[in-house]
Short mmCIF file of C-alpha atoms and ligand atoms in Angstrom, two decimals:
data_model
loop_
_atom_site.label_atom_id
_atom_site.label_comp_id
_atom_site.label_asym_id
_atom_site.label_seq_id
_atom_site.Cartn_x
_atom_site.Cartn_y
_atom_site.Cartn_z
CA MET T 28 120.69 125.68 69.94
CA GLU T 29 119.35 123.55 67.06
CA ILE T 30 119.53 119.82 67.45
CA ALA T 31 121.96 119.24 64.69
CA LYS T 32 124.28 121.80 66.05
CA TRP T 33 123.95 120.27 69.45
CA ILE T 34 124.79 117.09 68.09
CA ALA T 35 127.79 118.41 66.01
CA TRP T 36 129.04 120.14 69.19
CA LEU T 37 128.69 116.71 71.34
CA ARG T 38 130.61 114.98 68.52
CA SER T 39 133.60 117.63 68.74
CA PHE T 40 134.22 115.69 72.23
CA SER T 41 134.70 112.23 70.67
CA ASN T 42 138.34 112.78 70.15
CA PHE T 43 138.62 112.88 74.05
CA GLY T 44 136.83 109.50 74.50
CA PHE T 45 133.43 111.02 74.69
CA LYS T 46 131.34 108.83 72.34
CA ILE T 47 127.78 109.25 71.68
CA ASN T 48 125.64 106.91 69.66
CA GLN T 49 125.38 108.62 66.48
CA SER T 50 122.47 106.16 64.84
CA MET T 51 120.29 106.75 67.76
CA THR T 52 120.65 110.66 68.21
CA THR T 53 120.31 111.46 64.49
CA ALA T 54 117.15 109.49 64.03
CA THR T 55 115.15 111.08 61.08
CA ILE T 56 111.44 111.08 60.33
CA LYS T 57 112.49 108.52 57.62
CA ASP T 58 114.23 106.31 60.02
CA VAL T 59 111.08 106.35 62.27
CA THR T 60 108.80 105.72 59.25
CA ASP T 61 110.94 102.83 57.78
CA HIS T 62 110.88 101.01 61.08
CA LEU T 63 106.88 101.28 61.02
CA GLU T 64 107.01 100.17 57.44
CA ALA T 65 109.18 97.10 58.17
CA LEU T 66 105.88 96.05 60.25
CA ALA T 67 103.36 97.24 57.64
CA PRO T 68 104.38 97.75 54.38
CA PRO T 69 102.60 100.65 52.56
CA SER T 70 101.85 98.39 49.64
CA TYR T 71 99.38 96.49 51.87
CA GLN T 72 97.12 99.42 51.97
CA GLU T 73 93.76 99.61 50.19
CA GLU T 74 93.67 101.40 46.94
CA TYR T 75 91.25 104.00 48.55
CA ASP T 76 93.60 104.66 51.54
CA ASN T 77 96.58 107.36 51.96
CA SER T 78 98.78 105.99 54.28
CA GLY T 79 102.27 107.37 54.65
CA LEU T 80 103.94 110.69 55.26
CA LEU T 81 101.22 113.22 54.69
CA THR T 82 103.06 116.61 55.77
CA GLY T 83 106.86 117.29 56.77
CA ASN T 84 110.17 116.59 55.54
CA ALA T 85 111.43 112.93 55.98
CA ASN T 86 115.04 114.02 56.18
CA GLU T 87 114.50 116.01 59.46
CA LEU T 88 115.50 114.75 62.83
CA VAL T 89 113.03 113.77 65.16
CA ARG T 90 112.39 115.76 68.37
CA GLY T 91 109.57 113.64 69.54
CA VAL T 92 106.57 111.51 68.42
CA VAL T 93 102.87 111.94 69.48
CA VAL T 94 101.01 108.78 68.74
CA THR T 95 97.29 109.05 68.06
CA LEU T 96 94.27 107.35 66.52
CA ASP T 97 93.24 110.48 64.72
CA CYS T 98 95.28 113.64 63.83
CA THR T 99 92.81 116.46 64.77
CA GLU T 100 93.61 120.49 65.33
CA GLY T 101 93.94 119.48 69.00
CA VAL T 102 96.58 116.86 68.43
CA VAL T 103 98.67 119.06 66.29
CA GLU T 104 98.41 121.61 69.10
CA GLU T 105 99.36 119.11 71.70
CA ALA T 106 102.46 118.30 69.58
CA ILE T 107 103.48 121.85 69.48
CA ARG T 108 103.04 122.12 73.42
CA GLU T 109 105.10 118.76 73.77
CA ASN T 110 107.90 119.99 71.59
CA CYS T 111 107.34 116.93 69.42
CA ASN T 112 107.70 117.41 65.45
CA LEU T 113 106.11 113.93 64.23
CA ILE T 114 102.69 112.86 64.59
CA VAL T 115 101.88 109.16 64.12
CA ALA T 116 98.21 108.72 63.40
CA HIS T 117 96.16 105.63 62.33
CA HIS T 118 93.85 107.61 60.13
CA PRO T 119 94.92 109.77 57.28
CA ILE T 120 93.95 113.44 57.89
CA ILE T 121 94.15 113.74 54.13
CA PHE T 122 92.07 111.01 52.85
CA ARG T 123 89.93 112.02 49.79
CA GLY T 124 92.60 114.61 48.69
CA LEU T 125 92.72 118.41 49.26
CA LYS T 126 91.91 120.92 46.64
CA LYS T 127 92.62 124.13 48.47
CA LEU T 128 94.11 125.15 52.08
CA THR T 129 91.98 128.10 53.26
CA GLY T 130 91.09 126.89 56.66
CA GLN T 131 87.42 126.22 56.00
CA THR T 132 87.45 122.72 57.42
CA TYR T 133 89.03 120.82 60.25
CA VAL T 134 91.12 118.92 57.68
CA GLU T 135 92.46 122.09 56.12
CA ARG T 136 93.18 123.89 59.52
CA THR T 137 94.89 120.70 60.93
CA VAL T 138 97.12 120.47 57.86
CA ILE T 139 97.90 124.09 57.69
CA ASN T 140 98.89 124.29 61.39
CA ALA T 141 101.20 121.19 60.99
CA VAL T 142 102.81 122.85 58.07
CA LYS T 143 103.29 126.19 59.83
CA ASN T 144 104.84 124.61 62.72
CA ASN T 145 107.13 122.09 60.68
CA ILE T 146 105.19 118.91 62.10
CA ALA T 147 105.19 115.86 60.21
CA ILE T 148 102.15 113.76 60.00
CA TYR T 149 102.37 110.12 59.28
CA SER T 150 99.55 107.84 58.66
CA ILE T 151 99.57 104.20 58.89
CA HIS T 152 96.05 102.78 58.28
CA THR T 153 94.85 99.81 56.30
CA ASN T 154 98.31 98.64 55.92
CA LEU T 155 98.47 98.50 59.54
CA ASP T 156 94.89 96.68 59.45
CA HIS T 157 96.10 94.05 57.21
CA VAL T 158 99.32 92.58 58.86
CA HIS T 159 98.98 89.69 61.42
CA THR T 160 100.78 91.70 63.80
CA GLY T 161 98.62 94.98 63.55
CA VAL T 162 95.38 96.35 64.57
CA ASN T 163 93.45 93.05 64.89
CA ARG T 164 96.28 91.36 66.85
CA LYS T 165 95.88 93.88 69.61
CA ILE T 166 92.01 93.49 69.63
CA ALA T 167 92.44 89.49 69.81
CA GLU T 168 95.07 90.19 72.70
CA LYS T 169 92.35 92.00 74.60
CA ILE T 170 89.39 89.67 73.86
CA GLY T 171 91.82 86.73 74.72
CA LEU T 172 91.91 84.82 71.44
CA LYS T 173 94.01 81.83 70.33
CA ASN T 174 94.69 80.06 67.09
CA LEU T 175 94.44 83.28 65.19
CA LYS T 176 94.13 83.43 61.23
CA ILE T 177 93.66 86.13 58.79
CA LEU T 178 89.79 86.21 58.14
CA GLN T 179 90.12 87.38 54.32
CA PRO T 180 93.69 86.74 53.29
CA LYS T 181 94.91 89.05 50.62
CA GLN T 182 95.93 88.05 47.08
CA ASP T 183 98.80 89.45 44.79
CA THR T 184 101.28 89.90 47.45
CA LEU T 185 103.66 87.01 46.70
CA MET T 186 106.37 86.39 44.21
CA LYS T 187 108.35 83.61 43.51
CA LEU T 188 112.20 83.61 42.62
CA VAL T 189 113.86 80.73 40.59
CA THR T 190 117.66 80.94 40.39
CA PHE T 191 120.54 78.77 39.42
CA ILE T 192 123.59 78.79 41.47
CA PRO T 193 126.96 76.93 41.38
CA ARG T 194 126.62 73.89 43.71
CA GLU T 195 129.56 75.13 45.99
CA ASN T 196 127.86 78.72 46.44
CA THR T 197 124.63 77.38 47.04
CA GLY T 198 124.65 77.72 50.78
CA ASP T 199 125.97 81.38 50.69
CA VAL T 200 123.27 82.55 48.15
CA MET T 201 120.54 80.97 49.81
CA SER T 202 121.42 82.33 53.40
CA ALA T 203 121.65 85.76 51.66
CA LEU T 204 118.11 85.19 50.19
CA HIS T 205 116.47 84.19 53.39
CA LYS T 206 118.31 87.07 55.38
CA ALA T 207 116.57 89.54 52.81
CA GLY T 208 113.05 87.74 53.76
CA ALA T 209 112.79 84.97 51.38
CA GLY T 210 111.09 81.84 52.32
CA ASN T 211 108.87 82.60 55.23
CA ILE T 212 105.71 80.48 55.14
CA GLY T 213 103.64 80.99 58.17
CA ASN T 214 105.77 79.53 61.26
CA TYR T 215 108.37 78.09 58.76
CA LYS T 216 111.39 80.18 57.74
CA ASN T 217 114.25 79.28 55.34
CA CYS T 218 111.78 77.29 52.93
CA SER T 219 112.92 76.54 49.53
CA PHE T 220 113.01 73.96 46.94
CA GLN T 221 116.29 72.85 45.37
CA VAL T 222 117.38 70.26 42.82
CA ILE T 223 120.65 69.73 41.11
CA GLY T 224 121.13 69.80 37.34
CA ASP T 225 123.51 71.07 34.71
CA GLY T 226 123.87 74.76 33.59
CA THR T 227 125.40 75.50 30.16
CA PHE T 228 126.96 78.71 28.91
CA THR T 229 129.52 80.25 26.54
CA ALA T 230 131.15 83.55 27.61
CA THR T 231 131.87 85.97 24.95
CA GLY T 232 133.18 89.31 24.29
CA ASP T 233 134.72 91.18 27.17
CA ALA T 234 132.82 88.64 29.82
CA GLN T 235 134.77 87.90 32.87
CA PRO T 236 133.37 84.30 33.70
CA HIS T 237 133.64 83.02 37.41
CA ILE T 238 134.06 79.83 35.60
CA GLY T 239 135.58 78.53 32.31
CA GLN T 240 137.11 80.50 29.43
CA ILE T 241 136.04 82.85 26.60
CA ASN T 242 134.34 81.53 23.76
CA GLN T 243 134.43 77.84 25.24
CA GLN T 244 130.87 75.92 26.03
CA GLU T 245 130.78 75.29 29.64
CA ARG T 246 128.79 72.67 31.51
CA VAL T 247 128.64 73.35 35.30
CA GLU T 248 126.76 71.50 38.16
CA GLU T 249 124.25 74.08 39.42
CA VAL T 250 121.36 74.13 41.93
CA ARG T 251 118.01 75.39 40.73
CA ALA T 252 116.65 76.74 43.85
CA GLU T 253 112.96 78.25 44.30
CA VAL T 254 111.79 80.68 46.87
CA MET T 255 108.77 82.69 47.68
CA PHE T 256 108.58 86.09 49.14
CA PRO T 257 106.35 89.22 49.73
CA LYS T 258 106.29 91.48 46.60
CA HIS T 259 107.38 94.56 48.42
CA LEU T 260 110.71 92.96 49.06
CA THR T 261 111.40 92.37 45.56
CA ASN T 262 114.22 94.98 45.18
CA ALA T 263 115.91 93.73 48.41
CA ILE T 264 115.74 90.18 47.39
CA LEU T 265 117.23 90.85 43.98
CA GLY T 266 120.12 93.10 45.69
CA ALA T 267 120.84 90.04 47.80
CA LEU T 268 120.76 87.59 45.02
CA LYS T 269 123.17 89.70 42.83
CA LYS T 270 125.64 90.56 45.74
CA SER T 271 125.87 86.92 46.93
CA HIS T 272 126.08 85.08 43.55
CA PRO T 273 129.22 84.62 42.01
CA TYR T 274 128.33 84.78 38.41
CA GLU T 275 128.75 87.96 36.32
CA GLU T 276 125.38 87.63 34.74
CA VAL T 277 123.17 85.91 37.43
CA ALA T 278 120.12 83.97 35.78
CA TYR T 279 116.82 84.10 37.51
CA TYR T 280 113.13 84.26 36.72
CA LEU T 281 110.44 86.29 38.86
CA SER T 282 106.91 85.62 38.67
CA SER T 283 103.96 86.91 40.52
CA LEU T 284 101.83 84.25 42.48
CA GLU T 285 98.19 84.19 43.01
CA ASN T 286 98.52 82.34 46.24
CA LYS T 287 96.40 84.07 49.12
CA ASN T 288 99.03 85.24 51.54
CA GLN T 289 98.00 83.86 55.10
CA GLU T 290 99.82 86.52 56.92
CA VAL T 291 98.30 89.58 55.28
CA GLY T 292 94.60 90.55 54.80
CA ALA T 293 91.42 91.91 56.50
CA GLY T 294 90.08 90.93 59.85
CA MET T 295 91.08 87.93 62.06
CA VAL T 296 89.34 84.98 63.50
CA GLY T 297 90.52 82.90 66.39
CA GLU T 298 89.18 80.98 69.39
CA LEU T 299 88.31 81.83 73.14
CA GLU T 300 90.07 79.68 75.84
CA ARG T 301 86.48 78.13 76.82
CA GLU T 302 83.09 78.46 75.37
CA MET T 303 80.99 81.31 76.82
CA GLU T 304 77.35 82.11 76.89
CA PRO T 305 76.53 85.12 74.73
CA ILE T 306 75.64 87.23 77.59
CA GLU T 307 78.86 86.54 79.45
CA PHE T 308 80.79 87.15 76.31
CA LEU T 309 79.01 90.36 75.47
CA GLY T 310 79.79 91.61 79.16
CA ARG T 311 83.45 90.70 78.91
CA LEU T 312 83.75 92.34 75.39
CA LYS T 313 82.26 95.64 76.91
CA LYS T 314 84.82 95.70 79.63
CA VAL T 315 87.92 94.96 77.71
CA MET T 316 87.22 97.10 74.92
CA ASN T 317 85.97 99.98 77.31
CA ALA T 318 82.67 100.16 75.06
CA SER T 319 80.03 102.29 76.09
CA SER T 320 77.51 100.20 74.37
CA ILE T 321 77.41 97.29 72.01
CA ARG T 322 74.70 97.07 69.22
CA HIS T 323 74.33 93.18 68.72
CA THR T 324 71.87 90.94 66.95
CA ALA T 325 69.99 88.27 68.97
CA PRO T 326 72.05 85.81 70.61
CA PHE T 327 71.32 82.28 69.73
CA ARG T 328 74.27 80.07 70.39
CA ASN T 329 77.41 79.81 72.73
CA ILE T 330 80.40 81.82 71.69
CA LYS T 331 83.74 80.08 71.05
CA ARG T 332 85.15 81.16 67.68
CA VAL T 333 85.26 84.81 67.26
CA ALA T 334 86.01 87.13 64.13
CA ILE T 335 87.20 90.51 64.66
CA CYS T 336 87.74 93.55 62.54
CA GLY T 337 89.23 97.06 63.86
CA GLY T 338 87.02 99.84 62.24
CA ALA T 339 84.33 99.23 59.71
CA GLY T 340 84.18 95.58 59.35
CA SER T 341 80.57 94.69 57.84
CA PHE T 342 82.31 93.69 54.34
CA LEU T 343 83.69 90.67 56.27
CA LEU T 344 80.38 89.20 57.41
CA LYS T 345 80.33 86.55 54.80
CA SER T 346 83.86 85.58 55.55
CA ALA T 347 83.04 85.47 59.30
CA ILE T 348 80.17 83.15 58.49
CA SER T 349 82.05 80.87 56.05
CA GLN T 350 84.85 80.63 58.81
CA LYS T 351 82.18 79.42 61.11
CA ALA T 352 82.71 82.18 63.59
CA ASP T 353 80.09 82.49 66.31
CA VAL T 354 80.25 86.09 66.35
CA LEU T 355 81.93 89.14 64.32
CA VAL T 356 83.22 91.86 66.59
CA SER T 357 83.59 95.21 64.65
CA SER T 358 81.94 98.65 64.11
CA ASP T 359 80.10 100.80 61.62
CA PHE T 360 77.32 98.30 60.78
CA LYS T 361 74.32 99.94 59.14
CA TYR T 362 70.72 98.94 60.06
CA HIS T 363 70.07 96.40 57.25
CA GLU T 364 73.43 94.79 57.41
CA PHE T 365 72.52 93.31 60.90
CA PHE T 366 69.71 91.43 58.91
CA ASP T 367 72.41 89.66 56.96
CA ALA T 368 73.55 87.85 60.18
CA ASP T 369 70.45 85.67 59.49
CA GLY T 370 70.60 83.48 62.05
CA LYS T 371 74.02 82.19 61.31
CA ILE T 372 76.37 84.42 63.30
CA MET T 373 75.91 87.31 65.95
CA ILE T 374 77.28 90.67 64.98
CA ALA T 375 78.49 92.76 68.03
CA ASP T 376 79.17 96.39 66.79
CA ILE T 377 81.32 98.13 69.49
CA GLY T 378 82.17 101.43 67.92
CA HIS T 379 84.88 102.42 65.61
CA TYR T 380 87.06 104.40 68.02
CA GLU T 381 86.46 101.61 70.77
CA SER T 382 87.59 99.04 68.30
CA GLU T 383 90.77 100.68 67.37
CA GLN T 384 91.87 102.47 70.52
CA PHE T 385 94.69 99.99 71.38
CA THR T 386 96.35 100.69 67.90
CA LYS T 387 98.06 103.56 70.00
CA ASP T 388 99.44 100.96 72.22
CA LEU T 389 100.79 98.87 69.52
CA LEU T 390 102.43 101.83 67.71
CA VAL T 391 104.02 103.15 71.02
CA GLU T 392 105.28 99.71 71.76
CA VAL T 393 106.77 99.27 68.27
CA LEU T 394 108.49 102.69 68.49
CA LYS T 395 109.92 102.30 71.79
CA GLU T 396 111.65 98.90 71.00
CA LYS T 397 113.77 100.82 68.49
CA PHE T 398 114.02 104.27 69.52
CA THR T 399 115.16 105.65 73.00
CA THR T 400 116.64 108.96 72.53
CA PHE T 401 113.33 111.11 72.06
CA ALA T 402 109.92 111.05 73.65
CA ILE T 403 107.48 108.87 72.24
CA ILE T 404 103.99 109.82 73.90
CA PHE T 405 100.28 108.77 73.83
CA SER T 406 98.29 111.81 72.83
CA LYS T 407 96.09 112.97 75.49
CA THR T 408 93.58 114.68 73.17
CA GLY T 409 90.45 112.87 72.95
CA THR T 410 89.72 112.24 69.25
CA ASN T 411 86.35 110.06 69.45
CA PRO T 412 83.92 112.26 68.03
CA LEU T 413 80.87 110.12 69.20
CA SER T 414 79.54 110.61 72.76
CA TYR T 415 76.85 108.29 74.05
CA PHE T 416 73.89 109.78 75.96
ZN1 ZN E 511 89.34 103.07 61.66
#
């Protein structure tokens, strides 16, 4: 029996006191991806990236989810075997665009097989790299880093809202704005600036003013309130403002901020519990990250401050040096890039797959927190294309 029919059949018993949890049993692919996007908004991905739903219909019900770092032909086969219709992968299998689907490459074959078998592929890539609860947080946990900060905070992700609220309604409007996600700065929430002043207006025509009469100039004690919020929440914030504000026409200004967002960006930097000699640090790094080998520059000072970046992170070398990190742990360094350490920092290249492998744990944890009525499984298919001899 199809799952939708099965659910309808179960629901037919609800009149006899047999209730099922509708929201849980009817989770769609969109419900799952919305949950992931609340953690890592798609707008935080790099321009070159292709995170999001790559194949499949977002409105279909989820039978089961396979979580993987890479979506390969083997992972699609695994999903078919495990009766799962959604693959959540870190790396997007469709990355540089597809011009044909003839099965000539592993990318084409993977996509064809997924589409044929009605399997949705969802990728959560650089947006998950960029959130402070994402890929790098997991690496930091493994290495045991404290006092974490984003290494290269992103710009152009913040907005400011200024609005004017009748004094007696200020509490309601502000709590609606905060609930929608406005006013979070680092470890502080419900942040705003408020000042009392006089608002003036004359209602005309068919207006139905909350305060005052038609064609009569009004002067009302109002609060000018300012809040910051992440750009991707703009629609939610404006919705909350208009719903909670008593005026027919709500006056507000929106502006983009150039501030760096301390919560979002590439890489992280943090501190070890205690200073370590380089060899001890490398030994521990190799162990906790299951690395077969570490390519590193010459050790020259003890390690306390550690910069990290899952995946290819050589572009963060300057930031890591300016943040006074003793080591940059990342992957995919080219020969000449190692020279750029230049006696200022140690580079430790642990391998791309090795640096991101715990992203699977993170995704499974996040999904299991919310969804309990379908299987969420770690892919057992090995996807690291590299072996070490
Ligand atoms: Zn990667």
